[in-house]
CSV table of C-alpha atoms in Angstrom, one decimal:
chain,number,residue,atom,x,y,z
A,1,UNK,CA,-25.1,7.0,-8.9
A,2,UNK,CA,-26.2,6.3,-12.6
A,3,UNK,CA,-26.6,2.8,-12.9
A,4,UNK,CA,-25.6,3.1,-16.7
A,5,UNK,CA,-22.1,4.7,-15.4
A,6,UNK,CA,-22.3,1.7,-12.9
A,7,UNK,CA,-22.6,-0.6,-15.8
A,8,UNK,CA,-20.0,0.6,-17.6
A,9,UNK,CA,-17.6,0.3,-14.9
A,10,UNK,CA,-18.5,-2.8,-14.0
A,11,UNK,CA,-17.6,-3.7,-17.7
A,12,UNK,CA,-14.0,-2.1,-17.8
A,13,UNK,CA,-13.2,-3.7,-14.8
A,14,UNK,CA,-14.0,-7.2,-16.1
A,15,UNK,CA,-12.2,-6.4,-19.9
A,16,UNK,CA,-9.5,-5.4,-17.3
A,17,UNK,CA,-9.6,-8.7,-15.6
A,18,UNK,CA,-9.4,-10.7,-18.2
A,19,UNK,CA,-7.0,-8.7,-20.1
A,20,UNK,CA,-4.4,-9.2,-17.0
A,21,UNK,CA,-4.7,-12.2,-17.0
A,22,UNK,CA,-4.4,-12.9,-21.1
A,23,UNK,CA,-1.5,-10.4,-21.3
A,24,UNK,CA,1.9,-12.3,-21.6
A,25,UNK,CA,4.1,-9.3,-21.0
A,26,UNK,CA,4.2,-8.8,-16.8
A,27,UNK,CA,5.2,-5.5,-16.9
A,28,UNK,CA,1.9,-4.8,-19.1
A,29,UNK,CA,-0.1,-6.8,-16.5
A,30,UNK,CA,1.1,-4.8,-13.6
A,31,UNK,CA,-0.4,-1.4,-16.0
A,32,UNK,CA,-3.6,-3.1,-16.4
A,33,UNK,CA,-3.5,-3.8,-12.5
A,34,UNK,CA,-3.5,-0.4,-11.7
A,35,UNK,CA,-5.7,0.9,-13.9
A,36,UNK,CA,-8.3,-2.0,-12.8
A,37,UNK,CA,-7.4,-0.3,-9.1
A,38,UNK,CA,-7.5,3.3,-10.3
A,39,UNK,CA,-11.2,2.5,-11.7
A,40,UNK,CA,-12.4,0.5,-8.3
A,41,UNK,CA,-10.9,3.8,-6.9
A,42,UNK,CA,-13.0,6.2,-9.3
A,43,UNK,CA,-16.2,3.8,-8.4
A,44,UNK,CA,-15.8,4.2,-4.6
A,45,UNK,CA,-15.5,7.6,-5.2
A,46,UNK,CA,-18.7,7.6,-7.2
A,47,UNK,CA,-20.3,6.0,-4.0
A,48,UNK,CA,-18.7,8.9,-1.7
A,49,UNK,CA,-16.6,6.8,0.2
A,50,UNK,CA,-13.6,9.4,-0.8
A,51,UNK,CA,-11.6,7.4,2.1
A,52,UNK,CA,-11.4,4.3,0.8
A,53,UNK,CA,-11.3,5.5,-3.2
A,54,UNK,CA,-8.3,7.4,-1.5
A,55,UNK,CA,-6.8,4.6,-0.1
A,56,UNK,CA,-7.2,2.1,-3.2
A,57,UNK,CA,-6.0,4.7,-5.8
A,58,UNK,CA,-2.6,5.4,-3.5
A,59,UNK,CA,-2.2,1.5,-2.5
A,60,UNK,CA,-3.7,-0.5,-5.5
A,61,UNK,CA,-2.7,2.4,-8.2
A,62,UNK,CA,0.3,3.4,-7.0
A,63,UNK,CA,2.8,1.5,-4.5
A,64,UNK,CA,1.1,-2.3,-5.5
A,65,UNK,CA,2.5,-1.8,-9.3
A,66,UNK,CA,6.2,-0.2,-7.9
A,67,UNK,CA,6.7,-3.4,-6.0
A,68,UNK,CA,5.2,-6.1,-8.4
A,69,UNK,CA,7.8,-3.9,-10.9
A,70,UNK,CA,10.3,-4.2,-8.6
A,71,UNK,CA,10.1,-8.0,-8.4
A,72,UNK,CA,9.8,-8.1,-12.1
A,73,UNK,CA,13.0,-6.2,-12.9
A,74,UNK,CA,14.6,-9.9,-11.3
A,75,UNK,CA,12.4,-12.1,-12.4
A,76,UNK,CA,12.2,-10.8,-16.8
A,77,UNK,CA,8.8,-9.7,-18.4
A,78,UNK,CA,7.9,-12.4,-20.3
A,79,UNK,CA,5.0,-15.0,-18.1
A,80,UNK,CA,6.1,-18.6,-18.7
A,81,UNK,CA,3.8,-20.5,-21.2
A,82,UNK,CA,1.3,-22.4,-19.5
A,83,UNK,CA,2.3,-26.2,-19.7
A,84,UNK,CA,-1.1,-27.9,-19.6
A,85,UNK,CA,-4.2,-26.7,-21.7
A,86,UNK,CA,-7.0,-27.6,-20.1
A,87,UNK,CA,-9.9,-28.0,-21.8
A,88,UNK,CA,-11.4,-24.6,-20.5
A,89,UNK,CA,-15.3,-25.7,-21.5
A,90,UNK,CA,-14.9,-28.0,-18.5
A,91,UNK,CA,-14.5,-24.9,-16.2
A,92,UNK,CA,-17.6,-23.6,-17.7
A,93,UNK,CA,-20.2,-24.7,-15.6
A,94,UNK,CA,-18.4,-24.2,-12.8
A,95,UNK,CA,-18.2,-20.7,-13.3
A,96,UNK,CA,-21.4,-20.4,-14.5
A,97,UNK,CA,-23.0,-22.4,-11.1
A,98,UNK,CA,-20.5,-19.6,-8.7
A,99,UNK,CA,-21.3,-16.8,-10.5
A,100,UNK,CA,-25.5,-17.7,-10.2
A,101,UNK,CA,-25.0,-18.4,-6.8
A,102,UNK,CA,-23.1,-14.8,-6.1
A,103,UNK,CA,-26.0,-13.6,-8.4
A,104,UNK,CA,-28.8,-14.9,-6.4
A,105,UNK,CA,-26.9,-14.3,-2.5
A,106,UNK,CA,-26.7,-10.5,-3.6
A,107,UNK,CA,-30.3,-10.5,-4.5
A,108,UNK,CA,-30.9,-10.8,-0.9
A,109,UNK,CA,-28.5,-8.1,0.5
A,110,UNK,CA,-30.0,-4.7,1.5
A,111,UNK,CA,-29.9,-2.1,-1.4
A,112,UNK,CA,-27.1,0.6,-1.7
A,113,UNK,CA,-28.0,3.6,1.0
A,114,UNK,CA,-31.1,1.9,2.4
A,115,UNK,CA,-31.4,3.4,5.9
A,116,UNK,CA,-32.8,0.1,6.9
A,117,UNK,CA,-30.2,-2.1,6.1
A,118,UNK,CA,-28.6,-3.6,9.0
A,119,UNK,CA,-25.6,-2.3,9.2
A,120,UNK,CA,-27.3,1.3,9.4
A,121,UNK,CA,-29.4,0.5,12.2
A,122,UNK,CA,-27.3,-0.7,15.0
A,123,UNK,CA,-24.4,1.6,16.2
A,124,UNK,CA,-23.2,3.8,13.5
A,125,UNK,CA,-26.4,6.4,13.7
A,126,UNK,CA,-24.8,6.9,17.1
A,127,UNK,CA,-21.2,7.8,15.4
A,128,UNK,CA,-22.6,9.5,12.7
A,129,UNK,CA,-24.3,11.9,15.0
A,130,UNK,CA,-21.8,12.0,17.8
A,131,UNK,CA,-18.2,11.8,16.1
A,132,UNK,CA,-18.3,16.2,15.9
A,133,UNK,CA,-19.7,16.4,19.3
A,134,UNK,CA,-17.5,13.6,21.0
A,135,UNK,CA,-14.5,14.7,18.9
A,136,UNK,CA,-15.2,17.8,17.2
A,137,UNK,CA,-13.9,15.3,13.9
A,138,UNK,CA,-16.2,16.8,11.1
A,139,UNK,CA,-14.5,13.5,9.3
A,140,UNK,CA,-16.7,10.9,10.8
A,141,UNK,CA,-14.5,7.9,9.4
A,142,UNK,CA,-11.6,9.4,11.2
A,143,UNK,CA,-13.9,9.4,14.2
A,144,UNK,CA,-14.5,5.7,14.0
A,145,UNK,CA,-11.0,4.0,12.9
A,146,UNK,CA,-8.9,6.6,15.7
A,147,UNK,CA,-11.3,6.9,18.1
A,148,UNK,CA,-14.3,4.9,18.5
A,149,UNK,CA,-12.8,1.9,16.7
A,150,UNK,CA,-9.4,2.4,17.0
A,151,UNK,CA,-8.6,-0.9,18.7
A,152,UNK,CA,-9.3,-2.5,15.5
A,153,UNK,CA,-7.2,0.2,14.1
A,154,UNK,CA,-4.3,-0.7,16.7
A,155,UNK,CA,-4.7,-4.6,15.4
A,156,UNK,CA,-4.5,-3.5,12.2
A,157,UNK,CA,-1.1,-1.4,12.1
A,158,UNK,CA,0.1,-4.7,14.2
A,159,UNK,CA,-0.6,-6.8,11.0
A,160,UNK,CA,1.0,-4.0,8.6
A,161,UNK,CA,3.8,-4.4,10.4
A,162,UNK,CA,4.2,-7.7,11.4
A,163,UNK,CA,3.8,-8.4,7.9
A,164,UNK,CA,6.3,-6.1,6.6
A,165,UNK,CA,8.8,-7.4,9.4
A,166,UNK,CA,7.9,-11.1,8.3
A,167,UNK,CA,9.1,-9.8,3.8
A,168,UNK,CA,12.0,-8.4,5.8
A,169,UNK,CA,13.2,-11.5,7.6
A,170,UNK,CA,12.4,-14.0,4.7
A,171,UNK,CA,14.0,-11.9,2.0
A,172,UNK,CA,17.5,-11.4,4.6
A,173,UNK,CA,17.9,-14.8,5.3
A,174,UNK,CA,17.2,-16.2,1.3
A,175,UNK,CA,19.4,-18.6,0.3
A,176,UNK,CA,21.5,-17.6,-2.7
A,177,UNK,CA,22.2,-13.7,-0.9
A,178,UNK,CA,25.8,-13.3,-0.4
A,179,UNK,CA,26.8,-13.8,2.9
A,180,UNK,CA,25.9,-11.2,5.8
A,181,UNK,CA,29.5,-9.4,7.1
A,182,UNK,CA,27.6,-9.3,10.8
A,183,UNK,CA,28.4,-12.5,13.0
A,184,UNK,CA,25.9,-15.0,14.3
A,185,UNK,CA,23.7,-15.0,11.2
A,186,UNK,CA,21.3,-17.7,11.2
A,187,UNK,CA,20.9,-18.5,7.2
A,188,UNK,CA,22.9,-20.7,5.1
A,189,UNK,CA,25.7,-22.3,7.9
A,190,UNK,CA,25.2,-25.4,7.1
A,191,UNK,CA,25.0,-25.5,3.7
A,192,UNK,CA,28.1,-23.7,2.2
A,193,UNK,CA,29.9,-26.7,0.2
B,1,UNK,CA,20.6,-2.6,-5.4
B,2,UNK,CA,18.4,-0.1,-8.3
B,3,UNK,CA,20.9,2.3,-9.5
B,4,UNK,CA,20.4,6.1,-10.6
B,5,UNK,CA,17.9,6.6,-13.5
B,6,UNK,CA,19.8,7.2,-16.8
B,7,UNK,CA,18.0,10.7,-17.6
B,8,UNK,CA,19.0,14.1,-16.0
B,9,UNK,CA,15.8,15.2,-16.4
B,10,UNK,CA,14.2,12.6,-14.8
B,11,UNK,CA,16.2,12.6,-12.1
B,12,UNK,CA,15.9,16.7,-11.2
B,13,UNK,CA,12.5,16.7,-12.1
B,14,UNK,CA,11.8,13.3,-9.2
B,15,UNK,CA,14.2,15.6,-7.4
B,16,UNK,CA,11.8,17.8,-7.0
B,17,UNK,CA,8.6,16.4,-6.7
B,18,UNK,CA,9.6,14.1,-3.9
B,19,UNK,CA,9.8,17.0,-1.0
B,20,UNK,CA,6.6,18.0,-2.3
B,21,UNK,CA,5.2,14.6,-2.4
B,22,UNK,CA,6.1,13.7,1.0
B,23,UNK,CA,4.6,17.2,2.5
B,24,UNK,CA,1.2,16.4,0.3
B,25,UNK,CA,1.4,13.3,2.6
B,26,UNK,CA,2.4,15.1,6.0
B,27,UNK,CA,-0.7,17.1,5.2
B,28,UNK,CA,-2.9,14.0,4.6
B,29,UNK,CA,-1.6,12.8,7.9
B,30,UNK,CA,-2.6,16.0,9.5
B,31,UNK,CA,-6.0,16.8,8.3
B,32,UNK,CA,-7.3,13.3,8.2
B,33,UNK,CA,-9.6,15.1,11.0
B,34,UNK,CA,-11.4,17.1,8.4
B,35,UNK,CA,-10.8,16.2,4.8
B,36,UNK,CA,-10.6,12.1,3.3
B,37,UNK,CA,-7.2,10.2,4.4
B,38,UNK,CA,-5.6,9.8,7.7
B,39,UNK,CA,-2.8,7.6,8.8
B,40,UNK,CA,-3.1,4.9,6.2
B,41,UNK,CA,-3.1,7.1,2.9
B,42,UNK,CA,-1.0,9.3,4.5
B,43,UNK,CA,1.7,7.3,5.2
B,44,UNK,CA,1.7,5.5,2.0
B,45,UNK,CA,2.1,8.8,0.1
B,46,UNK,CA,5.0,9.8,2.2
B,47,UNK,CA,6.6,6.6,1.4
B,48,UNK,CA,5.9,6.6,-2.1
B,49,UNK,CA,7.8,9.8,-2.2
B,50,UNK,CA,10.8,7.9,-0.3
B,51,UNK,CA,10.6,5.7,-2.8
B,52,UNK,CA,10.3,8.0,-5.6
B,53,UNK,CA,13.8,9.0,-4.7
B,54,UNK,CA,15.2,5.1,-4.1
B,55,UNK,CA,14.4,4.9,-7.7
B,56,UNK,CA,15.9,7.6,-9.5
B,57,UNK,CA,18.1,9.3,-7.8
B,58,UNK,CA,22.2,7.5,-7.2
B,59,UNK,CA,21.9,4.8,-4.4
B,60,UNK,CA,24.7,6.4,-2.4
B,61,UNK,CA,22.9,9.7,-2.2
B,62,UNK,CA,19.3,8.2,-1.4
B,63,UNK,CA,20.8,6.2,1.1
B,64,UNK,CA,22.3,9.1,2.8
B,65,UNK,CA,19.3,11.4,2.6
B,66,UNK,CA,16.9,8.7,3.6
B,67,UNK,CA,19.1,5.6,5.5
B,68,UNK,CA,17.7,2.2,4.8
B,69,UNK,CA,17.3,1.7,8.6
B,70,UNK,CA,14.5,4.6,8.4
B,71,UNK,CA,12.2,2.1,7.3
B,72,UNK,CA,11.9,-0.4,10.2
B,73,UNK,CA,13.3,2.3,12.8
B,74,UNK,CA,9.8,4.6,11.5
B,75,UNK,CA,7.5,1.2,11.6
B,76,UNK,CA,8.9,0.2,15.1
B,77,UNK,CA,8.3,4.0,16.5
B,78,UNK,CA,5.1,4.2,14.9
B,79,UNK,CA,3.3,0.7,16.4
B,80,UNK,CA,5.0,1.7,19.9
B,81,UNK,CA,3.6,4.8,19.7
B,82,UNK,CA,0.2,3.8,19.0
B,83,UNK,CA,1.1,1.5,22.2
B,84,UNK,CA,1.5,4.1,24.5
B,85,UNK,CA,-0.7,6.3,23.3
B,86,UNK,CA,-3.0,4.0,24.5
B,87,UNK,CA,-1.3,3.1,27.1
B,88,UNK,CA,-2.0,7.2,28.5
B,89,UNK,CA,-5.8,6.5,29.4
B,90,UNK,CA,-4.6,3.0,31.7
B,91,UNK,CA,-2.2,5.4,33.7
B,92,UNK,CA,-5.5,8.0,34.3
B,93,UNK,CA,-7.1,4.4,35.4
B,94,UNK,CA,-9.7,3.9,32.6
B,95,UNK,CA,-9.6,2.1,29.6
B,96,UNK,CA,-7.3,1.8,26.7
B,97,UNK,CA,-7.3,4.0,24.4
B,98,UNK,CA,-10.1,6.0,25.8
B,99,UNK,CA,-7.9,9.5,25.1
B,100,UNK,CA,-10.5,11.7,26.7
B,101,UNK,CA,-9.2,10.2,30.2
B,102,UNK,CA,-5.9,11.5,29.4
B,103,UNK,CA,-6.2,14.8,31.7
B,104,UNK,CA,-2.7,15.8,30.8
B,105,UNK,CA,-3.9,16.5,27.7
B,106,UNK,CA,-6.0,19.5,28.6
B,107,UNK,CA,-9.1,20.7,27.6
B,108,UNK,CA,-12.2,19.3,27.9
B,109,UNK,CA,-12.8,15.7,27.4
B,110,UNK,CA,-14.0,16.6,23.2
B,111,UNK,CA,-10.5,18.3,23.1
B,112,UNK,CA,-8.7,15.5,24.1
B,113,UNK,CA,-10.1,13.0,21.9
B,114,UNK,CA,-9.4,15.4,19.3
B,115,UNK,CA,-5.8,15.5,20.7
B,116,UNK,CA,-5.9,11.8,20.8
B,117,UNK,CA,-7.0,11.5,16.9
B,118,UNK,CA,-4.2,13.1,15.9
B,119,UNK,CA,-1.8,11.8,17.7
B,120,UNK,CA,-2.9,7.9,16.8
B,121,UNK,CA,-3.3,9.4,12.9
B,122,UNK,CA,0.5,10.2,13.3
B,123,UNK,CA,1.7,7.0,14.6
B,124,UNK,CA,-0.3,5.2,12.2
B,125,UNK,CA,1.3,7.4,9.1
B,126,UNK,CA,5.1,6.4,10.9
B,127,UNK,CA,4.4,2.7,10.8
B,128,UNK,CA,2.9,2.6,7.2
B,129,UNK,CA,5.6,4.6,6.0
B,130,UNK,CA,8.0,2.8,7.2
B,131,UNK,CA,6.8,-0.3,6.6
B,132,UNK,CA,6.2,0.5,2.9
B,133,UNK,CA,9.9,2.1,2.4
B,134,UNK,CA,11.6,-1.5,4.3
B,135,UNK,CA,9.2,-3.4,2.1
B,136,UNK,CA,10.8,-1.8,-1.0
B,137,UNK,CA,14.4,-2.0,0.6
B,138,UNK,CA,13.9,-5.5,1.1
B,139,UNK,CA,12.9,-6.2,-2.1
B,140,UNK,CA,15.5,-4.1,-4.4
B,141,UNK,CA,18.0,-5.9,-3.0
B,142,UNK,CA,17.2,-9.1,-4.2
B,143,UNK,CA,19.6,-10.7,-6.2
B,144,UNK,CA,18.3,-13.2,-8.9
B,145,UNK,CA,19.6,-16.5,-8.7
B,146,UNK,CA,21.4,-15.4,-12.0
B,147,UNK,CA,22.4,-11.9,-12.7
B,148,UNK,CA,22.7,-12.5,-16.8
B,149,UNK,CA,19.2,-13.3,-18.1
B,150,UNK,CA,19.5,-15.6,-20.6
B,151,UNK,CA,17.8,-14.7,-23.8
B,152,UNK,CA,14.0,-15.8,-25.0
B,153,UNK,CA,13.5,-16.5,-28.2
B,154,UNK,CA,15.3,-13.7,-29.5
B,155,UNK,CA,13.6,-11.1,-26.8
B,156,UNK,CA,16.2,-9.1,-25.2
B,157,UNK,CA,15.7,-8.4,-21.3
B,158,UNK,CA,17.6,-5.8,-20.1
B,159,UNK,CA,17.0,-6.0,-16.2
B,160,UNK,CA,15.6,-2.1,-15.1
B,161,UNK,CA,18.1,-0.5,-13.4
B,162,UNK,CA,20.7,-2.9,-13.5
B,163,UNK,CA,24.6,-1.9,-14.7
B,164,UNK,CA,24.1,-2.9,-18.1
B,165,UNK,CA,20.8,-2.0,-18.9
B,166,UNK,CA,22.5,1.9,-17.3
B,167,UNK,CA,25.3,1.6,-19.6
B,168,UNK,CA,23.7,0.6,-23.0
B,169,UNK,CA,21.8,4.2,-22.2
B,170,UNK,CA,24.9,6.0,-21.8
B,171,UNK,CA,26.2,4.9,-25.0
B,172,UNK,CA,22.9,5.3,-26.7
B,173,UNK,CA,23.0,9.0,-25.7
């Protein structure tokens, strides 16, 4: 990849950032949101991980801002004013020291597409080479998350759904809901006066 | 509860894409063997175009095209799925989810893994789509703690979707 395109990125995403969290109109935070996910998106792409750019631009671009709007349409647009100013030049050095010491930690990781980097050495040559023999998966990250890895893909859909289950549950038994017609319902009976 | 979007347009137009959107995902689903996608992306599309129709189309008709028990009902199928899939290879007595065990699956053992890919891609793209549609459920049918807004400063909020916000439209129009 061209490291000026690289740069450049790397610049909208921050003026993306930033402008999310300046904005004081929600719903044009949740735009800036996605388009910060649709240009991680375009950069994973630029790094030929299509799977994951896929991922991020259908997840972070697209369903993310539906539900944050969602939740907006009940909560109003406008962000509350924040009640205490702090003097931000205190934060400064604080930044400054995390953002050296990200700096100097990445100085030390393996470059971008080295074949000698660790995580190229140790097991994935063998899925690389054997996901079209073992599988006849041309896609070799399908290979790994169904096949070779897909215990780890098993946990995950476990979490999704646990997850999803747990929004369900919480949401149901809220207080404030109007009261469930079906018998035995656990929220709100002692409560009612 | 969301109600239909104000604009006939809109709505024939959402109408439309939302089959079209939901077989894009199927396909995602399905060729997650050779092209970029699988389960995950897969499912999310096929929900978003669920959810395309949740918000535009009348709740009544949504509702009755896709019930709001699809949701957990698809997540449930799909996680019990993947279960069992796994599952297949203990019965053949080796280890989970080691599909090219699975002789009833013909083929040789490449074919069955192949077999196996497909079938886990599915139940991954059921639970993810139905997770993502009862996420949405759940979370249109919050009520605020108080349906009328008050006023900010002069800055009229008009809830999306709500009755009024529907109704000020029709009288716009």
């Amino acid at each position: 990849m061209i490291w000026q395109l690289d740069l450049l990125f790397f610049v909208i995403l921050v003026v993306l950032a930033l402008l999310a969290l300046r904005v004081r109109n929600l719903m044009a935070a949740v735009a800036i949101l996605a388009t910060f996910s649709l240009m991680v998106a375009v950069m994973f792409g630029a790094m030929a991980a299509v799977d994951v750019a896929f991922v991020e631009a259908v997840l972070g671009a697209g369903l993310t801002g539906i539900l944050f709007i969602i939740l907006i349409r009940d909560t109003g647009e406008r962000a509350a004013e924040l009640e205490s100013k702090r003097p931000v030049i205190l934060l400064l050095p604080l930044i400054a020291v995390f953002v050296g010491l990200m700096v100097f930690a990445s100085s030390g990781l393996p470059d971008r597409g080295d074949p000698d980097a660790p995580a190229h050495t140790h097991v994935s040559p063998d899925y690389i080479e054997g996901a079209l023999v073992d599988s006849r998966t041309p896609n070799v990250v399908t290979a790994v998350l169904a096949d070779y890895r897909s215990i780890d893909t098993l946990g995950e859909v476990i979490v999704i759904f646990t997850a999803g289950l747990a929004v369900l549950l919480v949401i149901r038994t809220m207080p404030g809901r109007e009261p469930d017609p079906a018998p035995g319902r656990l929220d709100g009976e002692g409560d009612v006066t | 509860m969301i109600s239909e979007y104000p604009g006939q347009v809109v709505r024939i137009i959402c109408v439309l894409l939302a089959p079209l959107i939901m077989m894009f995902g199927i396909y995602v689903v399905a060729h997650g063997h050779y092209g970029p996608g699988g389960g995950f992306a897969g499912g999310i599309v096929i929900g978003v175009g669920v959810i395309l129709l949740r918000i535009t189309v009348a709740p009544e008709v949504s509702h009755k095209w896709f019930p709001a028990v699809i949701g957990p009902a698809a997540g449930c199928v799909g996680v019990l799925g993947f279960i069992a899939i796994g599952g297949l290879s203990v019965v053949s007595g080796e280890a989970y989810l080691d599909y090219a065990a699975v002789e009833w699956f013909g083929g040789d053992a490449a074919d069955r893994r192949y077999l196996g890919i497909l079938l886990v891609e599915i139940a991954v793209g059921l639970a993810v789509a139905g997770v993502m549609l009862s996420l949405f459920d759940s979370l249109a049918e919050i009520q605020g703690p108080d349906e009328t807004i008050p006023e900010a400063d002069g800055y009229v909020e008009v809830p999306l979707g709500s009755s009024e916000g529907i109704r000020d439209g029709e009288e716009a129009r």
